[in-house]
Coordinates of N, CA and C in Angstrom, one line a residue:
X1 N 18.9 37.8 9.3 CA 19.7 36.6 9.4 C 20.2 36.4 7.9
X2 N 21.5 36.2 7.8 CA 22.1 36.1 6.5 C 21.8 34.6 5.9
X3 N 21.9 34.5 4.6 CA 21.6 33.2 4.0 C 22.5 32.1 4.5
X4 N 23.9 32.2 4.5 CA 24.7 31.1 5.0 C 24.5 30.8 6.5
X5 N 24.1 31.7 7.3 CA 23.8 31.5 8.7 C 22.5 30.7 8.8
X6 N 21.5 31.1 8.0 CA 20.2 30.4 8.0 C 20.3 29.0 7.5
X7 N 21.2 28.8 6.4 CA 21.4 27.4 6.0 C 22.1 26.6 7.0
X8 N 23.0 27.1 7.7 CA 23.7 26.3 8.8 C 22.8 26.0 9.9
X9 N 21.9 26.9 10.3 CA 21.0 26.7 11.4 C 20.0 25.6 10.9
X10 N 19.5 25.7 9.6 CA 18.6 24.7 9.1 C 19.2 23.3 9.1
X11 N 20.4 23.2 8.6 CA 21.2 22.0 8.5 C 21.3 21.4 9.9
X12 N 21.7 22.2 10.9 CA 22.0 21.7 12.2 C 20.6 21.2 12.8
X13 N 19.5 21.9 12.6 CA 18.2 21.4 13.2 C 17.8 20.1 12.4
X14 N 18.0 20.1 11.2 CA 17.6 18.9 10.4 C 18.5 17.7 10.9
X15 N 19.8 17.9 11.0 CA 20.6 16.8 11.5 C 20.3 16.3 12.9
X16 N 19.9 17.3 13.8 CA 19.5 16.8 15.2 C 18.2 16.1 15.2
X17 N 17.3 16.4 14.3 CA 16.0 15.7 14.3 C 16.1 14.3 13.6
X18 N 16.9 14.2 12.6 CA 16.9 13.0 11.8 C 18.1 12.0 12.2
X19 N 18.9 12.5 13.1 CA 20.0 11.6 13.6 C 19.5 10.4 14.4
X20 N 20.2 9.2 14.1 CA 19.7 8.0 14.8 C 19.9 8.2 16.3
X21 N 18.9 7.7 17.0 CA 19.0 7.8 18.5 C 18.6 9.2 19.0
X22 N 18.0 10.0 18.1 CA 17.7 11.4 18.6 C 16.4 11.2 19.5
X23 N 16.4 12.1 20.5 CA 15.3 12.0 21.5 C 13.9 12.4 20.9
X24 N 14.0 13.1 19.8 CA 12.7 13.7 19.2 C 11.9 12.5 18.6
X25 N 12.6 11.5 18.0 CA 11.8 10.5 17.3 C 11.4 9.3 18.3
X26 N 11.9 9.3 19.5 CA 11.6 8.2 20.4 C 10.5 8.5 21.4
X27 N 9.7 7.5 21.7 CA 8.7 7.8 22.8 C 9.1 7.2 24.1
X28 N 8.5 7.5 25.2 CA 9.0 7.0 26.5 C 8.5 5.5 26.7
X29 N 7.4 5.1 26.1 CA 7.0 3.7 26.2 C 7.1 3.0 24.8
X30 N 7.4 1.8 24.8 CA 7.4 1.1 23.6 C 6.1 1.1 22.8
X31 N 6.2 1.1 21.5 CA 5.0 1.1 20.7 C 4.3 -0.3 20.9
X32 N 3.0 -0.1 20.9 CA 2.1 -1.3 21.1 C 1.5 -1.7 19.7
X33 N 1.8 -1.0 18.7 CA 1.2 -1.3 17.4 C 1.6 -2.7 16.9
X34 N 2.9 -3.1 17.2 CA 3.3 -4.5 16.9 C 2.7 -5.6 17.7
X35 N 2.2 -5.3 18.9 CA 1.6 -6.2 19.8 C 0.2 -6.5 19.5
X36 N -0.5 -5.5 18.9 CA -1.9 -5.6 18.7 C -2.3 -6.4 17.4
X37 N -3.4 -7.0 17.3 CA -3.9 -7.7 16.1 C -5.2 -7.1 15.8
X38 N -5.6 -7.3 14.5 CA -6.8 -6.8 14.1 C -8.0 -7.5 14.8
X39 N -9.1 -6.9 15.1 CA -10.2 -7.5 15.8 C -10.8 -8.6 15.0
X40 N -11.3 -9.6 15.6 CA -11.9 -10.8 15.0 C -13.3 -10.3 14.5
X41 N -13.5 -10.6 13.2 CA -14.8 -10.1 12.7 C -15.8 -11.3 12.9
X42 N -17.0 -11.0 13.5 CA -17.9 -12.0 13.9 C -18.5 -12.7 12.8
X43 N -18.6 -12.1 11.5 CA -19.1 -12.8 10.4 C -18.6 -12.1 9.2
X44 N -18.7 -12.8 8.1 CA -18.1 -12.4 6.8 C -19.3 -12.0 5.9
X45 N -18.9 -11.2 4.9 CA -19.9 -10.9 3.9 C -20.0 -12.0 2.8
X46 N -21.1 -12.7 2.7 CA -21.3 -13.7 1.7 C -22.5 -13.1 0.9
X47 N -22.2 -12.7 -0.3 CA -23.2 -12.0 -1.1 C -23.4 -12.6 -2.4
X48 N -24.5 -12.3 -3.1 CA -24.8 -12.7 -4.4 C -25.2 -11.4 -5.2
X49 N -24.8 -11.4 -6.4 CA -25.2 -10.2 -7.3 C -26.3 -10.7 -8.2
X50 N -27.4 -10.0 -8.1 CA -28.5 -10.2 -9.0 C -28.6 -9.1 -10.0
X51 N -28.2 -9.5 -11.3 CA -28.1 -8.5 -12.4 C -29.5 -8.1 -12.9
X52 N -29.8 -6.8 -12.9 CA -31.1 -6.3 -13.5 C -31.0 -5.7 -14.8
X53 N -29.7 -5.6 -15.3 CA -29.6 -4.9 -16.6 C -29.9 -5.9 -17.7
X54 N -30.7 -5.4 -18.6 CA -31.2 -6.2 -19.8 C -31.8 -7.5 -19.3
X55 N -32.4 -7.5 -18.1 CA -33.1 -8.7 -17.6 C -32.2 -9.9 -17.5
X56 N -31.0 -9.7 -17.2 CA -30.0 -10.8 -17.1 C -30.4 -11.9 -16.1
X57 N -30.7 -11.4 -14.9 CA -31.1 -12.4 -13.8 C -32.6 -12.1 -13.4
X58 N -33.0 -10.9 -13.2 CA -34.3 -10.5 -12.7 C -34.7 -9.2 -13.2
X59 N -35.9 -9.0 -13.6 CA -36.9 -10.0 -14.0 C -36.4 -10.8 -15.2
X60 N -37.0 -12.0 -15.3 CA -36.5 -12.9 -16.3 C -36.8 -12.4 -17.8
X61 N -37.9 -11.6 -17.9 CA -38.2 -11.1 -19.2 C -39.0 -9.8 -19.0
X62 N -39.1 -9.0 -20.1 CA -39.8 -7.8 -20.1 C -41.3 -8.0 -20.1
X63 N -42.0 -7.1 -19.5 CA -43.4 -7.2 -19.6 C -44.1 -8.0 -18.4
X64 N -43.4 -8.4 -17.5 CA -44.0 -9.2 -16.4 C -44.8 -8.2 -15.5
X65 N -45.8 -8.7 -14.9 CA -46.6 -7.9 -14.0 C -45.9 -7.8 -12.6
X66 N -46.3 -6.9 -11.8 CA -45.7 -6.7 -10.5 C -45.7 -8.0 -9.7
X67 N -46.9 -8.6 -9.7 CA -46.9 -9.9 -8.9 C -45.9 -11.0 -9.4
X68 N -45.8 -11.1 -10.7 CA -44.8 -12.0 -11.3 C -43.4 -11.6 -10.9
X69 N -43.0 -10.4 -11.0 CA -41.7 -9.9 -10.7 C -41.5 -10.2 -9.1
X70 N -42.5 -9.9 -8.3 CA -42.3 -10.2 -6.9 C -42.1 -11.7 -6.6
X71 N -42.9 -12.5 -7.3 CA -42.7 -14.0 -7.2 C -41.3 -14.5 -7.6
X72 N -40.8 -13.9 -8.7 CA -39.5 -14.3 -9.1 C -38.4 -13.8 -8.1
X73 N -38.6 -12.6 -7.6 CA -37.6 -12.1 -6.6 C -37.7 -12.9 -5.3
X74 N -38.8 -13.3 -4.8 CA -39.0 -14.1 -3.7 C -38.3 -15.5 -3.9
X75 N -38.5 -16.0 -5.0 CA -37.8 -17.3 -5.4 C -36.3 -17.2 -5.3
X76 N -35.8 -16.0 -5.8 CA -34.4 -15.8 -5.8 C -33.9 -15.6 -4.3
X77 N -34.6 -14.9 -3.5 CA -34.3 -14.7 -2.1 C -34.3 -15.9 -1.3
X78 N -35.3 -16.8 -1.6 CA -35.4 -18.1 -1.0 C -34.1 -18.9 -1.2
X79 N -33.7 -18.9 -2.5 CA -32.5 -19.7 -2.9 C -31.3 -19.1 -2.2
X80 N -31.2 -17.8 -2.1 CA -30.1 -17.1 -1.4 C -30.0 -17.5 0.0
X81 N -31.2 -17.6 0.7 CA -31.2 -18.0 2.1 C -30.8 -19.4 2.3
X82 N -31.2 -20.3 1.3 CA -30.9 -21.7 1.4 C -29.4 -21.9 1.2
X83 N -28.7 -21.0 0.5 CA -27.2 -21.1 0.3 C -26.5 -20.4 1.5
X84 N -27.2 -19.9 2.5 CA -26.7 -19.2 3.7 C -25.9 -17.9 3.3
X85 N -26.4 -17.2 2.3 CA -25.8 -16.0 2.0 C -26.4 -14.9 2.9
X86 N -25.7 -13.8 3.2 CA -26.3 -12.8 4.1 C -26.4 -11.4 3.4
X87 N -26.2 -11.4 2.0 CA -26.5 -10.1 1.3 C -26.8 -10.3 -0.1
X88 N -27.7 -9.5 -0.6 CA -28.0 -9.5 -2.0 C -27.8 -8.1 -2.6
X89 N -27.1 -8.1 -3.7 CA -26.8 -6.8 -4.3 C -27.6 -6.8 -5.7
X90 N -28.5 -5.8 -5.7 CA -29.3 -5.7 -7.0 C -28.7 -4.7 -7.8

C-alpha cells in the first residue's frame, strides 16, 4: 500500500470514528453514570494522631517502665473513647 493511499485510508477511518453522531461512540442504552450517586457511608473516620517521636505525646518521657507506658496509653485511649473517636494512629 502506498503512503498517500495509507494516509487517505487512515484519515477516512479517523474521521468516521470521531465524527459527531457516529455509531461507534454511541451505546444502545443511555448511560446510567449520571443517574447514580455515591453510596452512603455508614460512618466516618474520626481519628487522633498520637505522636511517639521524641516522646511528644506518648510515652510522656524516656525511661518509663512498661507498666507506666501501658497506663499512659490506656489513659489516652480512654480519652479517645470519651471523645467518640473511632481510630488511633500511632
